[in-house]
Short mmCIF file of C-alpha atoms in Angstrom, two decimals:
data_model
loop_
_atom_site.label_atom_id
_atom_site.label_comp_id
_atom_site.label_asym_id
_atom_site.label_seq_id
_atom_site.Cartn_x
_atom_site.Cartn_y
_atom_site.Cartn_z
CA UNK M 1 0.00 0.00 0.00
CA UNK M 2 1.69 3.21 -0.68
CA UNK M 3 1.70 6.47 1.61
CA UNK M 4 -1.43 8.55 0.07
CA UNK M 5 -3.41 4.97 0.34
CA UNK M 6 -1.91 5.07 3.96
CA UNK M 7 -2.89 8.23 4.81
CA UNK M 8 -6.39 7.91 3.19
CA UNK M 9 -7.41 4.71 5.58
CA UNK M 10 -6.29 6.91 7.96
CA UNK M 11 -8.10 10.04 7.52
CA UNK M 12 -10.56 9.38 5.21
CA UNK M 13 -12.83 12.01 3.44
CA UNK M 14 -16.30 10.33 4.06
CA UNK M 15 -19.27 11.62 2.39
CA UNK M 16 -22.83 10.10 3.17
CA UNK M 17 -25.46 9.98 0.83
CA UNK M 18 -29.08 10.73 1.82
CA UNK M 19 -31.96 10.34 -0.44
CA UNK M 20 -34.80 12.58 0.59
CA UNK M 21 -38.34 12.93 -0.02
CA UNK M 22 -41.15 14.31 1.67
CA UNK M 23 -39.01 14.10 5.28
CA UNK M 24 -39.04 17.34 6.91
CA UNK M 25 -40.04 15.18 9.92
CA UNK M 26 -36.80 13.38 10.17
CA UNK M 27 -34.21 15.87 9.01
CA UNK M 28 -33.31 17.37 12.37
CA UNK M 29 -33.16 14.11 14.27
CA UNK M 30 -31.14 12.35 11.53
CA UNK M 31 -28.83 15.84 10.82
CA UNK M 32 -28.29 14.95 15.09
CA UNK M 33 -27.46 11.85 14.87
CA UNK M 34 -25.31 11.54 12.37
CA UNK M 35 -23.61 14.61 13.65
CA UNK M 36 -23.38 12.20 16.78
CA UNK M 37 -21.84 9.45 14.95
CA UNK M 38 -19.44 11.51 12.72
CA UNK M 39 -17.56 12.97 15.68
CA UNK M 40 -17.47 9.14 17.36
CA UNK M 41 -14.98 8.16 14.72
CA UNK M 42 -11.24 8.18 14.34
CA UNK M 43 -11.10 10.55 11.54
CA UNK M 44 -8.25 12.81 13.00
CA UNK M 45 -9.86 15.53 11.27
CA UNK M 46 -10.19 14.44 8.35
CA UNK M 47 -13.48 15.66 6.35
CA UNK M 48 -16.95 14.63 6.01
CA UNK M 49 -19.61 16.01 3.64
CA UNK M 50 -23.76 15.00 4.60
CA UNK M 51 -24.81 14.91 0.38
CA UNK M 52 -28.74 15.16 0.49
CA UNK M 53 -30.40 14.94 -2.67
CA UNK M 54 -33.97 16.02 -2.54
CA UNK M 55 -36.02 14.27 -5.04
CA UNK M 56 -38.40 16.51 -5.93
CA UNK M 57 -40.11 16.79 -2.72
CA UNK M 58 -43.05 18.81 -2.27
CA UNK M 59 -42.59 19.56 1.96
CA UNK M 60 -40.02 21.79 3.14
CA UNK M 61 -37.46 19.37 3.45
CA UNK M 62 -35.23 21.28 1.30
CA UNK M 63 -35.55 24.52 2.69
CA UNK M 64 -34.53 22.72 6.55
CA UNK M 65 -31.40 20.84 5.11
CA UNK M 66 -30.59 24.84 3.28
CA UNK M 67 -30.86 26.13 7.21
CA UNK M 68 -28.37 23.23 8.22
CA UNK M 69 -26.04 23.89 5.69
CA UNK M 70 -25.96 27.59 6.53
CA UNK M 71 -25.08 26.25 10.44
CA UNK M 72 -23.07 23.21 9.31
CA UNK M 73 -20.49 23.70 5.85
CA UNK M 74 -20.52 19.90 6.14
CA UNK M 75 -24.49 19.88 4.71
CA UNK M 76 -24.64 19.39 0.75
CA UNK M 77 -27.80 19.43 -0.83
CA UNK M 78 -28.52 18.69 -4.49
CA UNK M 79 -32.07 19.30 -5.53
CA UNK M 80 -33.37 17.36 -8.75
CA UNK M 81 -35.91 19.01 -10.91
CA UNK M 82 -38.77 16.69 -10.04
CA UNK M 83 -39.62 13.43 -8.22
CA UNK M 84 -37.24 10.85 -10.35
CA UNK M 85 -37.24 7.85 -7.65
CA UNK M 86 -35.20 6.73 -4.85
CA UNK M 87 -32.30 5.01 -7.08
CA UNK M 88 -31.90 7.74 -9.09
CA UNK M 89 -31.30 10.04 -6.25
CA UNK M 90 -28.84 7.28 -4.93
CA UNK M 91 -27.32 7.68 -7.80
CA UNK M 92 -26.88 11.73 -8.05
CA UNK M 93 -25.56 11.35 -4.86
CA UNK M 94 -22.86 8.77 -5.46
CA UNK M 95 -21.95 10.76 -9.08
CA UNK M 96 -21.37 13.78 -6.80
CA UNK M 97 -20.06 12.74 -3.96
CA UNK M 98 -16.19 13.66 -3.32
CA UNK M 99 -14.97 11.30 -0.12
CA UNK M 100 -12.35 8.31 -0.17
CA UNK M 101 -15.46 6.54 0.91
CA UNK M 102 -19.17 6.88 0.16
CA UNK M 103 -22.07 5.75 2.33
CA UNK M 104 -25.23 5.25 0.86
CA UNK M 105 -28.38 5.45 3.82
CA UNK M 106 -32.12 6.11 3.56
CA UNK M 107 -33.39 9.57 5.39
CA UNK M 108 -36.01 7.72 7.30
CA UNK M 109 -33.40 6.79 10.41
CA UNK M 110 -34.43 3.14 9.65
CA UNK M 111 -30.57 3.00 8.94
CA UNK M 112 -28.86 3.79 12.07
CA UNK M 113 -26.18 5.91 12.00
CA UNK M 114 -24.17 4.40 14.25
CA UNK M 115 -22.75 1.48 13.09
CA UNK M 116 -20.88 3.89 11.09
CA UNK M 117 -17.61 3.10 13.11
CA UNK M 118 -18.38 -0.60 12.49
CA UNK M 119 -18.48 -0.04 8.60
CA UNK M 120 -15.53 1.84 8.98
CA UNK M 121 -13.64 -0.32 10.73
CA UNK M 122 -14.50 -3.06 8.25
CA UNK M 123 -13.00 -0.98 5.76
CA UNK M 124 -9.92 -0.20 7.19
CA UNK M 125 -9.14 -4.04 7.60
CA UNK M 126 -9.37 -4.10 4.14
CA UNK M 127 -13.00 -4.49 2.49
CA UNK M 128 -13.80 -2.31 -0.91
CA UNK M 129 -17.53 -2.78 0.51
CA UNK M 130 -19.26 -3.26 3.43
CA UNK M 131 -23.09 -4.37 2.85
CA UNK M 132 -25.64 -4.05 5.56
CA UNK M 133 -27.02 -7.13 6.17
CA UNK M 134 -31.36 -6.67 7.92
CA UNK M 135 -31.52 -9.32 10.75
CA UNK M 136 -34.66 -7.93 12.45
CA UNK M 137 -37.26 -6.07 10.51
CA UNK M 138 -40.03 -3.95 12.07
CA UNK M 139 -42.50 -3.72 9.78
CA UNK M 140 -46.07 -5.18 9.44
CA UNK M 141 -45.70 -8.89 8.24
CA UNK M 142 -47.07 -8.73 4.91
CA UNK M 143 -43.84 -6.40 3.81
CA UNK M 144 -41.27 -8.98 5.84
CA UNK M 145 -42.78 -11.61 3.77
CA UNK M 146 -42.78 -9.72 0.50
CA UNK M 147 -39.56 -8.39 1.37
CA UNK M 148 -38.00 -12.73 2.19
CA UNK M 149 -39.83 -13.52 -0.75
CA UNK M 150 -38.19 -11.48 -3.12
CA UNK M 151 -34.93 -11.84 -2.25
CA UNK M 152 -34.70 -15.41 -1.71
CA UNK M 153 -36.20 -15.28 -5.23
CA UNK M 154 -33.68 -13.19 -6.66
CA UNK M 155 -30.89 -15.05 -5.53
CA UNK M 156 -31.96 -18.31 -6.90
CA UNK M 157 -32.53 -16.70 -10.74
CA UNK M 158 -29.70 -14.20 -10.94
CA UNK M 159 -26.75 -13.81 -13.24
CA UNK M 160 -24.73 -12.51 -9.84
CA UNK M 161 -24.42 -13.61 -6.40
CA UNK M 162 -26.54 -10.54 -4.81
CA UNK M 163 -25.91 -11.16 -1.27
CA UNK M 164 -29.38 -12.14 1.47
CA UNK M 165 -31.53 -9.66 3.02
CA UNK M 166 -29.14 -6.47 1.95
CA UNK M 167 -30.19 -3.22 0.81
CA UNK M 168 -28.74 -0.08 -0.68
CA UNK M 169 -27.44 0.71 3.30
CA UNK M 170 -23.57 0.12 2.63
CA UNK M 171 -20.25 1.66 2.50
CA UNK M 172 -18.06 1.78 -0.62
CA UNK M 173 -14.36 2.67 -1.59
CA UNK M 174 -13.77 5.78 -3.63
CA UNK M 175 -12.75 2.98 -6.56
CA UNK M 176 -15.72 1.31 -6.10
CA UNK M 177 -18.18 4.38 -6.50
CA UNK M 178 -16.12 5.49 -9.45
CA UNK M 179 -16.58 2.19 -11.17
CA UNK M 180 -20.06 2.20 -10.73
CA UNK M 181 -20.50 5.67 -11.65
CA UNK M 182 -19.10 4.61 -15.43
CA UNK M 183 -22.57 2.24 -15.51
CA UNK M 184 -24.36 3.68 -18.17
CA UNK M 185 -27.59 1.79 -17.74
CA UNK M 186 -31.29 4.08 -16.74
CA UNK M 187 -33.06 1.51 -14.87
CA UNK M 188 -30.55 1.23 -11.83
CA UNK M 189 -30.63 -1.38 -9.21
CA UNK M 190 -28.34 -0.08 -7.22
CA UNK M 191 -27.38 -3.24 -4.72
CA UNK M 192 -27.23 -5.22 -7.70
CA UNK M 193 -25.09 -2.93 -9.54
CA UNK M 194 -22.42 -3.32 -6.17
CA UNK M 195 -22.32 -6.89 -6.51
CA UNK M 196 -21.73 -7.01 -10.33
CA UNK M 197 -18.85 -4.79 -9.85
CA UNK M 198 -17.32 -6.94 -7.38
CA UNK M 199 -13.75 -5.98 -5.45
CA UNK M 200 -13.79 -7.60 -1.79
CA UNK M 201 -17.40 -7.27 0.03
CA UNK M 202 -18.40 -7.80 3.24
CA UNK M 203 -21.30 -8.11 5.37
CA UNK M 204 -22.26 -6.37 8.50
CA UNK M 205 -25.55 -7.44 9.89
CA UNK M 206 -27.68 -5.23 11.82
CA UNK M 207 -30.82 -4.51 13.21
CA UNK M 208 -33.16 -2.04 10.96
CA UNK M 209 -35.29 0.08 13.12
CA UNK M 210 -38.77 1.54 12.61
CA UNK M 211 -39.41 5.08 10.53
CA UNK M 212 -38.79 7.25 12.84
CA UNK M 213 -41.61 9.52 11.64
CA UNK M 214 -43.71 9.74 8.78
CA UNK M 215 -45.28 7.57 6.07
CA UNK M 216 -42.93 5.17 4.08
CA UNK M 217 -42.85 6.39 0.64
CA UNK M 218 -42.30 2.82 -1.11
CA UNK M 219 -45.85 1.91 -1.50
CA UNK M 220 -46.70 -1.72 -2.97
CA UNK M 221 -46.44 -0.28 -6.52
CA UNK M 222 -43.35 1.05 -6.12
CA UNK M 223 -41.77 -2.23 -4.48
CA UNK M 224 -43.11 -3.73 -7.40
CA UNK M 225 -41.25 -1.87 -9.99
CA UNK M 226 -37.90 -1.73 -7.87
CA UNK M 227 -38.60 -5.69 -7.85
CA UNK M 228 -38.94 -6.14 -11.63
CA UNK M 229 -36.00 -4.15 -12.33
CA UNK M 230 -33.90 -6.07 -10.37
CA UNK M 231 -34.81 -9.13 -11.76
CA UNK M 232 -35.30 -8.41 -15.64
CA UNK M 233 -31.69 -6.28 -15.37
CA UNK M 234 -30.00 -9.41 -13.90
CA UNK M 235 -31.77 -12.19 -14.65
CA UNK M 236 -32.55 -14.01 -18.13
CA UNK M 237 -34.66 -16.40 -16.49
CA UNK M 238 -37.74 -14.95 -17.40
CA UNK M 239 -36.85 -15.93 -21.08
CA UNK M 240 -35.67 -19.27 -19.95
CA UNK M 241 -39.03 -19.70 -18.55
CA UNK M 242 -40.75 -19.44 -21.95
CA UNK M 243 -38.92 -22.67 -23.00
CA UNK M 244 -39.52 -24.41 -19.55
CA UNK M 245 -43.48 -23.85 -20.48
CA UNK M 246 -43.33 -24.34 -23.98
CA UNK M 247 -41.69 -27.98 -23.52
CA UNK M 248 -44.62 -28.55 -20.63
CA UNK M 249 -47.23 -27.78 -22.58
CA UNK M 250 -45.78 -29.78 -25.40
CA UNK M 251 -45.51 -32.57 -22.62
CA UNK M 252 -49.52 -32.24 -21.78
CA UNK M 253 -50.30 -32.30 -24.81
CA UNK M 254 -48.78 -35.64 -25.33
CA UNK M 255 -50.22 -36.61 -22.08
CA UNK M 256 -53.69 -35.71 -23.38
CA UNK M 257 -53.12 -37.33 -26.73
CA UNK M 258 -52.36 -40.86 -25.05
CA UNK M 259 -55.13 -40.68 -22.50
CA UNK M 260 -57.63 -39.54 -25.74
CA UNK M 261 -56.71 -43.01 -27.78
CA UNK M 262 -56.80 -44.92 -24.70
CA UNK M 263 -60.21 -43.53 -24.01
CA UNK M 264 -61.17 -44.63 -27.58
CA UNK M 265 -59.69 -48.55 -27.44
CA UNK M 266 -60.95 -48.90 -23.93
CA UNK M 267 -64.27 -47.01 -24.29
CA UNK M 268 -64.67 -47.04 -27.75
CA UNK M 269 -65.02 -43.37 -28.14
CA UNK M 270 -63.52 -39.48 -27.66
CA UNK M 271 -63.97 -37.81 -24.74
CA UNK M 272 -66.11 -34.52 -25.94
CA UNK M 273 -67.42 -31.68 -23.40
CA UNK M 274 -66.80 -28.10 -22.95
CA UNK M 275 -65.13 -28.19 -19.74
CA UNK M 276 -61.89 -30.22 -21.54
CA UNK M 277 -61.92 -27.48 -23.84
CA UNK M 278 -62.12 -24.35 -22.78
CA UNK M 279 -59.56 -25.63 -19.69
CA UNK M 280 -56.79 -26.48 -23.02
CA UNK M 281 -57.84 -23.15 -24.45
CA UNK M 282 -57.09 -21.11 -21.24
CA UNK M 283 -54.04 -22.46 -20.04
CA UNK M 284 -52.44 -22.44 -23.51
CA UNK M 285 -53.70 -18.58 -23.87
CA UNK M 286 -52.21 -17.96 -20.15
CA UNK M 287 -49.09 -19.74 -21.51
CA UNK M 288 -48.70 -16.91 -24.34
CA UNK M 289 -49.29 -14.27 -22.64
CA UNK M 290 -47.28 -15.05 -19.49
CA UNK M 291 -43.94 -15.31 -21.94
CA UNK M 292 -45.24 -12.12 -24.20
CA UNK M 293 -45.35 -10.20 -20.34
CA UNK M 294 -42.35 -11.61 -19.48
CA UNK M 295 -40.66 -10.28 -23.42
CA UNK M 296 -42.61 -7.18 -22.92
CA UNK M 297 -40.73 -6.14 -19.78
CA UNK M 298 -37.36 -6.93 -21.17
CA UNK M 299 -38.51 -4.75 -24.85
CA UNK M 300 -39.34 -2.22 -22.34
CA UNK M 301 -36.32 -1.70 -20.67
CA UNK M 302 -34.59 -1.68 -23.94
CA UNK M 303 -37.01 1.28 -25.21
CA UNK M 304 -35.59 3.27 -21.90
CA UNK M 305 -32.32 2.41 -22.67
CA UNK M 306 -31.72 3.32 -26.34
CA UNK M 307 -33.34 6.65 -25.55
CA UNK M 308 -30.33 7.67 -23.59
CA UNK M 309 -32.11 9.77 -20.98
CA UNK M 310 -30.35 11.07 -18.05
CA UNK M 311 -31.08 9.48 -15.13
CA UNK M 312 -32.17 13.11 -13.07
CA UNK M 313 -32.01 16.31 -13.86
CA UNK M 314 -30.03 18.77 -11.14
CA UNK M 315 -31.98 22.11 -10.43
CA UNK M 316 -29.74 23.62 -8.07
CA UNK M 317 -27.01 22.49 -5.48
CA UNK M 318 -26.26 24.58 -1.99
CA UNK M 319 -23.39 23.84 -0.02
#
């Protein structure tokens, strides 16, 4: 390791990302505690910048982070032209962030700030990454079992190892963020994107707390869309699956055809009714559409791609 690298683990510029919308009700107690956490590590005054990227809200969140930064230099804020969705403000953070190490955490204090030092630590022994692993979830059960569902689910039918239970909540190396800044892709799943990149990851598990106030602002729709792009960006097994069900229905077919001219040697006749039919009919149609849903999403991400959109637009930034 050579001196500057040295010197960097020693005093490292940090800067913490914070995705905002709509949470005027948590600024002051998260702006607290992660002043609180900042000033429990090592950094032998070395710099940290608090990046918060409002995303379009429409409370005064961004007029209570301006008063912070005019107490605290340490407050960025970058405020996008319009709602454009919690990735994309993930990612506007990351793209302007300046520290030797970048820490990506939700504005909802669901992400405690202190295990900081832990991540930190982690980092100086030598991890590139250091993902936040949930062990405890407080939330109603429906969204724990959506939220096991999915990514057990994922796991099994992804391209990449994408590690249990871990969400955007991490810390990354300067090298890291800068390789996953050159990304070029719109639809961004951002813990996904981590684990493609590779270098050395490690976990850190954790407890995730309650909101501390407000509403969450991932409704079911929302989860749903975050869900699809994660799977349809790194996963092809949505195709797959049209083969799987083509060569099954092929298979019942068969199975129908032999139990049809048994019918007719044993019985001496064809099986007719409605019911028989219509149930062929339907589960052949539900077949074709399932795999023209399944090419649909993956024409559709295509269509956002070859536009070649940004992924936010910046109004203004203070600080």
């Amino acid at each position: 390791m050579d001196e500057i690298s040295k010197v960097s683990k020693i005093q490292p510029e940090i800067s913490i990302v914070l995705p905002v919308y709509n949470e005027s009700e948590n600024i002051e107690a998260l702006y607290t505690r992660l002043t609180d956490a900042v000033s429990a590590l090592d950094l032998q005054n070395a710099g940290a910048e608090f990046l918060f990227v409002d995303d379009g809200s429409d409370d005064d969140s961004g007029d209570l982070i301006s008063e912070l930064n005019r107490k605290d230099p340490r407050v960025r804020l970058i405020c996008l032209s319009r709602n454009f969705g919690h990735q994309a403000a993930i990612t506007a953070g990351m793209e302007l962030s300046r520290g030797d190490v970048v820490v990506l955490m939700d504005a909802d204090l669901q992400d405690p700030p202190e295990v900081l030092g832990q991540m930190i630590e982690k980092w100086r022994a030598g991890a590139d990454v250091v993902y936040a692993v949930r062990q405890k979830r407080k939330e109603n059960a429906f969204r724990r079992f959506t939220y096991f569902s999915f990514y057990r689910l994922l796991q099994r039918i992804a391209n990449i190892d994408i590690p249990l239970d871990s969400g955007d909540f991490c810390l990354m190396d300067r090298a890291v963020v800068d390789e996953m800044n050159r990304l070029p892709e719109r639809n961004r799943f951002v813990r996904g994107l981590r684990s493609w990149v590779g270098f050395e990851q490690v976990a850190l598990p954790y407890e995730r707390h309650a909101r501390h106030s407000g509403k969450a602002k991932y409704n079911f729709r929302k989860l749903l869309q975050l869900a699809l792009n994660g799977i349809f960006s790194f996963s092809s097994f949505p195709l797959r699956l049209a083969t799987y069900l083509g060569f099954l229905t092929v298979l019942l077919g068969l199975l129908a055809l032999v139990v049809l001219v048994g019918a007719y040697f044993i019985a001496g006749h064809f099986p007719q009714g409605w019911t028989s039919l219509i149930v062929v009919v339907l589960f052949v149609g539900g077949v074709q559409l399932l795999i023209l849903g399944a090419i649909g999403e993956y024409v559709a991400l295509i269509h956002d791609e070859v536009k070649q959109r940004p992924n936010y637009v910046v109004r203004k930034i203070i600080g």
